[in-house]
Amino acid sequence: MNDFFAILYEGTFLGDLFYLDGFSNDMFEANAYMSIGLTMLLSSAFLEFIYYYFISNYSGFYKKRFWLIWILVIGIINFGAAYYQSTIAIEDFYSTSTEGSPYSFTEYFTFSMVNAIWAIIFSFLFSIVLKFKSVKASKTPF
């Protein structure tokens, strides 16, 4: 499972687009990709479920602009979760080192942005699946 998420987080199918020297290797070795990736998938699916079967049924929240805001909220939540989890994973990975973690804010921020992008993409895909049984939002986003 760690290998699957490594493909997403390192952008292997795009020519290592998101690969960060050293940081990506350490994240893989710490098995952090799997926990962060599962958090991203499960939270995206759950939050989309909440939108389509609860939130969209009230007032005008089934409209595209509210759906877009909700997708962005999912991205922000997943950004924060990835930042927190990656920081903890790397700190644990380097806990036996006397020098500590060699990574700065930039690596964590970049990784978290990649996670947020994937969360938005998967949320869109979950929308396509979940929208059909929604009471009011069956035509949201299209």
PDB file of C-alpha atoms in Angstrom:
ATOM      1  CA  MET A   1       0.000   0.000   0.000  1.00  0.00           C
ATOM      2  CA  ASN A   2       2.925   2.301   0.739  1.00  0.00           C
ATOM      3  CA  ASP A   3       4.088   1.737  -2.857  1.00  0.00           C
ATOM      4  CA  PHE A   4       0.728   2.856  -4.290  1.00  0.00           C
ATOM      5  CA  PHE A   5       0.775   6.109  -2.352  1.00  0.00           C
ATOM      6  CA  ALA A   6       4.450   6.623  -3.206  1.00  0.00           C
ATOM      7  CA  ILE A   7       3.417   6.725  -6.862  1.00  0.00           C
ATOM      8  CA  LEU A   8       0.912   9.491  -6.061  1.00  0.00           C
ATOM      9  CA  TYR A   9       3.069  11.502  -3.676  1.00  0.00           C
ATOM     10  CA  GLU A  10       6.259  11.324  -5.711  1.00  0.00           C
ATOM     11  CA  GLY A  11       4.574  11.765  -9.083  1.00  0.00           C
ATOM     12  CA  THR A  12       6.367   8.724 -10.479  1.00  0.00           C
ATOM     13  CA  PHE A  13       3.960   8.356 -13.402  1.00  0.00           C
ATOM     14  CA  LEU A  14       4.685  11.994 -14.304  1.00  0.00           C
ATOM     15  CA  GLY A  15       8.472  11.633 -14.202  1.00  0.00           C
ATOM     16  CA  ASP A  16       9.041  12.178 -10.465  1.00  0.00           C
ATOM     17  CA  LEU A  17       7.224  15.503 -10.590  1.00  0.00           C
ATOM     18  CA  PHE A  18       6.687  15.728  -6.816  1.00  0.00           C
ATOM     19  CA  TYR A  19       9.820  13.891  -5.699  1.00  0.00           C
ATOM     20  CA  LEU A  20      11.780  15.715  -2.983  1.00  0.00           C
ATOM     21  CA  ASP A  21      15.383  14.552  -2.563  1.00  0.00           C
ATOM     22  CA  GLY A  22      15.866  12.753   0.722  1.00  0.00           C
ATOM     23  CA  PHE A  23      12.470  13.753   2.118  1.00  0.00           C
ATOM     24  CA  SER A  24      10.536  11.401  -0.151  1.00  0.00           C
ATOM     25  CA  ASN A  25      12.860   8.514   0.674  1.00  0.00           C
ATOM     26  CA  ASP A  26      12.511   9.146   4.403  1.00  0.00           C
ATOM     27  CA  MET A  27       8.732   9.398   4.156  1.00  0.00           C
ATOM     28  CA  PHE A  28       8.663   6.078   2.310  1.00  0.00           C
ATOM     29  CA  GLU A  29      10.997   4.417   4.814  1.00  0.00           C
ATOM     30  CA  ALA A  30       8.912   5.726   7.730  1.00  0.00           C
ATOM     31  CA  ASN A  31       5.773   4.196   6.124  1.00  0.00           C
ATOM     32  CA  ALA A  32       4.167   7.628   6.332  1.00  0.00           C
ATOM     33  CA  TYR A  33       2.751   7.538   2.813  1.00  0.00           C
ATOM     34  CA  MET A  34       0.303   4.806   3.732  1.00  0.00           C
ATOM     35  CA  SER A  35      -1.159   6.482   6.811  1.00  0.00           C
ATOM     36  CA  ILE A  36      -1.372   9.912   5.184  1.00  0.00           C
ATOM     37  CA  GLY A  37      -2.795   8.467   1.972  1.00  0.00           C
ATOM     38  CA  LEU A  38      -5.457   6.463   3.776  1.00  0.00           C
ATOM     39  CA  THR A  39      -6.381   9.531   5.818  1.00  0.00           C
ATOM     40  CA  MET A  40      -6.703  11.513   2.597  1.00  0.00           C
ATOM     41  CA  LEU A  41      -8.878   8.921   0.860  1.00  0.00           C
ATOM     42  CA  LEU A  42     -11.134   8.194   3.824  1.00  0.00           C
ATOM     43  CA  SER A  43     -11.623  11.835   4.802  1.00  0.00           C
ATOM     44  CA  SER A  44     -12.354  12.842   1.203  1.00  0.00           C
ATOM     45  CA  ALA A  45     -14.926  10.078   0.794  1.00  0.00           C
ATOM     46  CA  PHE A  46     -16.526  10.722   4.185  1.00  0.00           C
ATOM     47  CA  LEU A  47     -16.715  14.490   3.745  1.00  0.00           C
ATOM     48  CA  GLU A  48     -18.204  14.122   0.257  1.00  0.00           C
ATOM     49  CA  PHE A  49     -20.755  11.721   1.712  1.00  0.00           C
ATOM     50  CA  ILE A  50     -21.617  14.326   4.357  1.00  0.00           C
ATOM     51  CA  TYR A  51     -22.016  16.991   1.672  1.00  0.00           C
ATOM     52  CA  TYR A  52     -24.244  14.993  -0.665  1.00  0.00           C
ATOM     53  CA  TYR A  53     -26.496  13.356   1.910  1.00  0.00           C
ATOM     54  CA  PHE A  54     -26.727  16.012   4.624  1.00  0.00           C
ATOM     55  CA  ILE A  55     -25.387  19.495   3.830  1.00  0.00           C
ATOM     56  CA  SER A  56     -26.784  19.786   0.303  1.00  0.00           C
ATOM     57  CA  ASN A  57     -30.303  19.058   1.550  1.00  0.00           C
ATOM     58  CA  TYR A  58     -30.528  22.356   3.431  1.00  0.00           C
ATOM     59  CA  SER A  59     -31.479  25.606   1.790  1.00  0.00           C
ATOM     60  CA  GLY A  60     -29.423  26.338  -1.340  1.00  0.00           C
ATOM     61  CA  PHE A  61     -26.277  24.419  -0.380  1.00  0.00           C
ATOM     62  CA  TYR A  62     -26.684  22.112  -3.385  1.00  0.00           C
ATOM     63  CA  LYS A  63     -25.434  24.847  -5.727  1.00  0.00           C
ATOM     64  CA  LYS A  64     -22.085  24.631  -7.489  1.00  0.00           C
ATOM     65  CA  ARG A  65     -20.437  27.432  -5.531  1.00  0.00           C
ATOM     66  CA  PHE A  66     -21.100  25.671  -2.211  1.00  0.00           C
ATOM     67  CA  TRP A  67     -19.827  22.415  -3.668  1.00  0.00           C
ATOM     68  CA  LEU A  68     -16.649  24.182  -4.786  1.00  0.00           C
ATOM     69  CA  ILE A  69     -16.201  25.742  -1.341  1.00  0.00           C
ATOM     70  CA  TRP A  70     -16.687  22.298   0.221  1.00  0.00           C
ATOM     71  CA  ILE A  71     -14.061  20.772  -2.100  1.00  0.00           C
ATOM     72  CA  LEU A  72     -11.618  23.531  -1.103  1.00  0.00           C
ATOM     73  CA  VAL A  73     -12.390  22.897   2.576  1.00  0.00           C
ATOM     74  CA  ILE A  74     -11.568  19.220   2.035  1.00  0.00           C
ATOM     75  CA  GLY A  75      -8.266  20.269   0.446  1.00  0.00           C
ATOM     76  CA  ILE A  76      -7.438  22.558   3.382  1.00  0.00           C
ATOM     77  CA  ILE A  77      -8.287  19.854   5.928  1.00  0.00           C
ATOM     78  CA  ASN A  78      -6.091  17.364   4.108  1.00  0.00           C
ATOM     79  CA  PHE A  79      -3.285  19.916   3.830  1.00  0.00           C
ATOM     80  CA  GLY A  80      -3.304  20.341   7.613  1.00  0.00           C
ATOM     81  CA  ALA A  81      -3.537  16.617   8.253  1.00  0.00           C
ATOM     82  CA  ALA A  82      -0.634  15.862   5.912  1.00  0.00           C
ATOM     83  CA  TYR A  83       1.516  18.601   7.400  1.00  0.00           C
ATOM     84  CA  TYR A  84       0.893  17.360  10.930  1.00  0.00           C
ATOM     85  CA  GLN A  85       1.315  13.652  10.112  1.00  0.00           C
ATOM     86  CA  SER A  86       4.440  14.158   8.010  1.00  0.00           C
ATOM     87  CA  THR A  87       6.050  16.287  10.714  1.00  0.00           C
ATOM     88  CA  ILE A  88       5.344  13.634  13.340  1.00  0.00           C
ATOM     89  CA  ALA A  89       6.529  10.804  11.058  1.00  0.00           C
ATOM     90  CA  ILE A  90       9.825  12.496  10.215  1.00  0.00           C
ATOM     91  CA  GLU A  91      10.430  13.522  13.827  1.00  0.00           C
ATOM     92  CA  ASP A  92       9.878   9.901  14.885  1.00  0.00           C
ATOM     93  CA  PHE A  93      12.107   8.687  12.056  1.00  0.00           C
ATOM     94  CA  TYR A  94      14.942  10.942  13.230  1.00  0.00           C
ATOM     95  CA  SER A  95      14.298  10.518  16.957  1.00  0.00           C
ATOM     96  CA  THR A  96      17.462   8.456  17.406  1.00  0.00           C
ATOM     97  CA  SER A  97      19.585  10.957  15.478  1.00  0.00           C
ATOM     98  CA  THR A  98      21.546  13.499  17.498  1.00  0.00           C
ATOM     99  CA  GLU A  99      21.084  16.173  14.819  1.00  0.00           C
ATOM    100  CA  GLY A 100      17.310  15.779  14.424  1.00  0.00           C
ATOM    101  CA  SER A 101      15.352  16.238  11.232  1.00  0.00           C
ATOM    102  CA  PRO A 102      17.265  17.888   8.366  1.00  0.00           C
ATOM    103  CA  TYR A 103      14.070  19.163   6.722  1.00  0.00           C
ATOM    104  CA  SER A 104      12.577  22.618   6.824  1.00  0.00           C
ATOM    105  CA  PHE A 105       9.120  24.098   6.360  1.00  0.00           C
ATOM    106  CA  THR A 106       9.513  23.917   2.556  1.00  0.00           C
ATOM    107  CA  GLU A 107       9.523  20.118   2.310  1.00  0.00           C
ATOM    108  CA  TYR A 108       6.545  19.719   4.630  1.00  0.00           C
ATOM    109  CA  PHE A 109       4.624  22.477   2.834  1.00  0.00           C
ATOM    110  CA  THR A 110       5.323  21.017  -0.620  1.00  0.00           C
ATOM    111  CA  PHE A 111       4.304  17.537   0.450  1.00  0.00           C
ATOM    112  CA  SER A 112       1.144  18.873   2.094  1.00  0.00           C
ATOM    113  CA  MET A 113       0.217  20.793  -1.065  1.00  0.00           C
ATOM    114  CA  VAL A 114       0.570  17.606  -3.108  1.00  0.00           C
ATOM    115  CA  ASN A 115      -1.697  15.849  -0.609  1.00  0.00           C
ATOM    116  CA  ALA A 116      -4.255  18.670  -0.839  1.00  0.00           C
ATOM    117  CA  ILE A 117      -4.241  18.452  -4.641  1.00  0.00           C
ATOM    118  CA  TRP A 118      -4.841  14.703  -4.522  1.00  0.00           C
ATOM    119  CA  ALA A 119      -7.595  15.207  -1.938  1.00  0.00           C
ATOM    120  CA  ILE A 120      -9.352  17.634  -4.283  1.00  0.00           C
ATOM    121  CA  ILE A 121      -8.986  15.229  -7.223  1.00  0.00           C
ATOM    122  CA  PHE A 122     -10.310  12.262  -5.250  1.00  0.00           C
ATOM    123  CA  SER A 123     -13.134  14.395  -3.817  1.00  0.00           C
ATOM    124  CA  PHE A 124     -14.178  15.242  -7.355  1.00  0.00           C
ATOM    125  CA  LEU A 125     -14.140  11.542  -8.256  1.00  0.00           C
ATOM    126  CA  PHE A 126     -16.146  10.652  -5.149  1.00  0.00           C
ATOM    127  CA  SER A 127     -18.616  13.373  -6.156  1.00  0.00           C
ATOM    128  CA  ILE A 128     -19.272  11.632  -9.436  1.00  0.00           C
ATOM    129  CA  VAL A 129     -20.133   8.426  -7.586  1.00  0.00           C
ATOM    130  CA  LEU A 130     -22.087   9.869  -4.643  1.00  0.00           C
ATOM    131  CA  LYS A 131     -24.172  12.512  -6.404  1.00  0.00           C
ATOM    132  CA  PHE A 132     -26.645  10.124  -8.013  1.00  0.00           C
ATOM    133  CA  LYS A 133     -28.480   9.208  -4.795  1.00  0.00           C
ATOM    134  CA  SER A 134     -28.514  12.754  -3.424  1.00  0.00           C
ATOM    135  CA  VAL A 135     -31.921  14.373  -2.932  1.00  0.00           C
ATOM    136  CA  LYS A 136     -31.099  17.905  -4.126  1.00  0.00           C
ATOM    137  CA  ALA A 137     -27.495  17.754  -5.345  1.00  0.00           C
ATOM    138  CA  SER A 138     -27.845  15.032  -7.991  1.00  0.00           C
ATOM    139  CA  LYS A 139     -26.794  17.548 -10.647  1.00  0.00           C
ATOM    140  CA  THR A 140     -23.965  19.113  -8.635  1.00  0.00           C
ATOM    141  CA  PRO A 141     -21.330  19.876  -9.931  1.00  0.00           C
ATOM    142  CA  PHE A 142     -22.687  19.064 -13.425  1.00  0.00           C
TER     143      PHE A 142
END
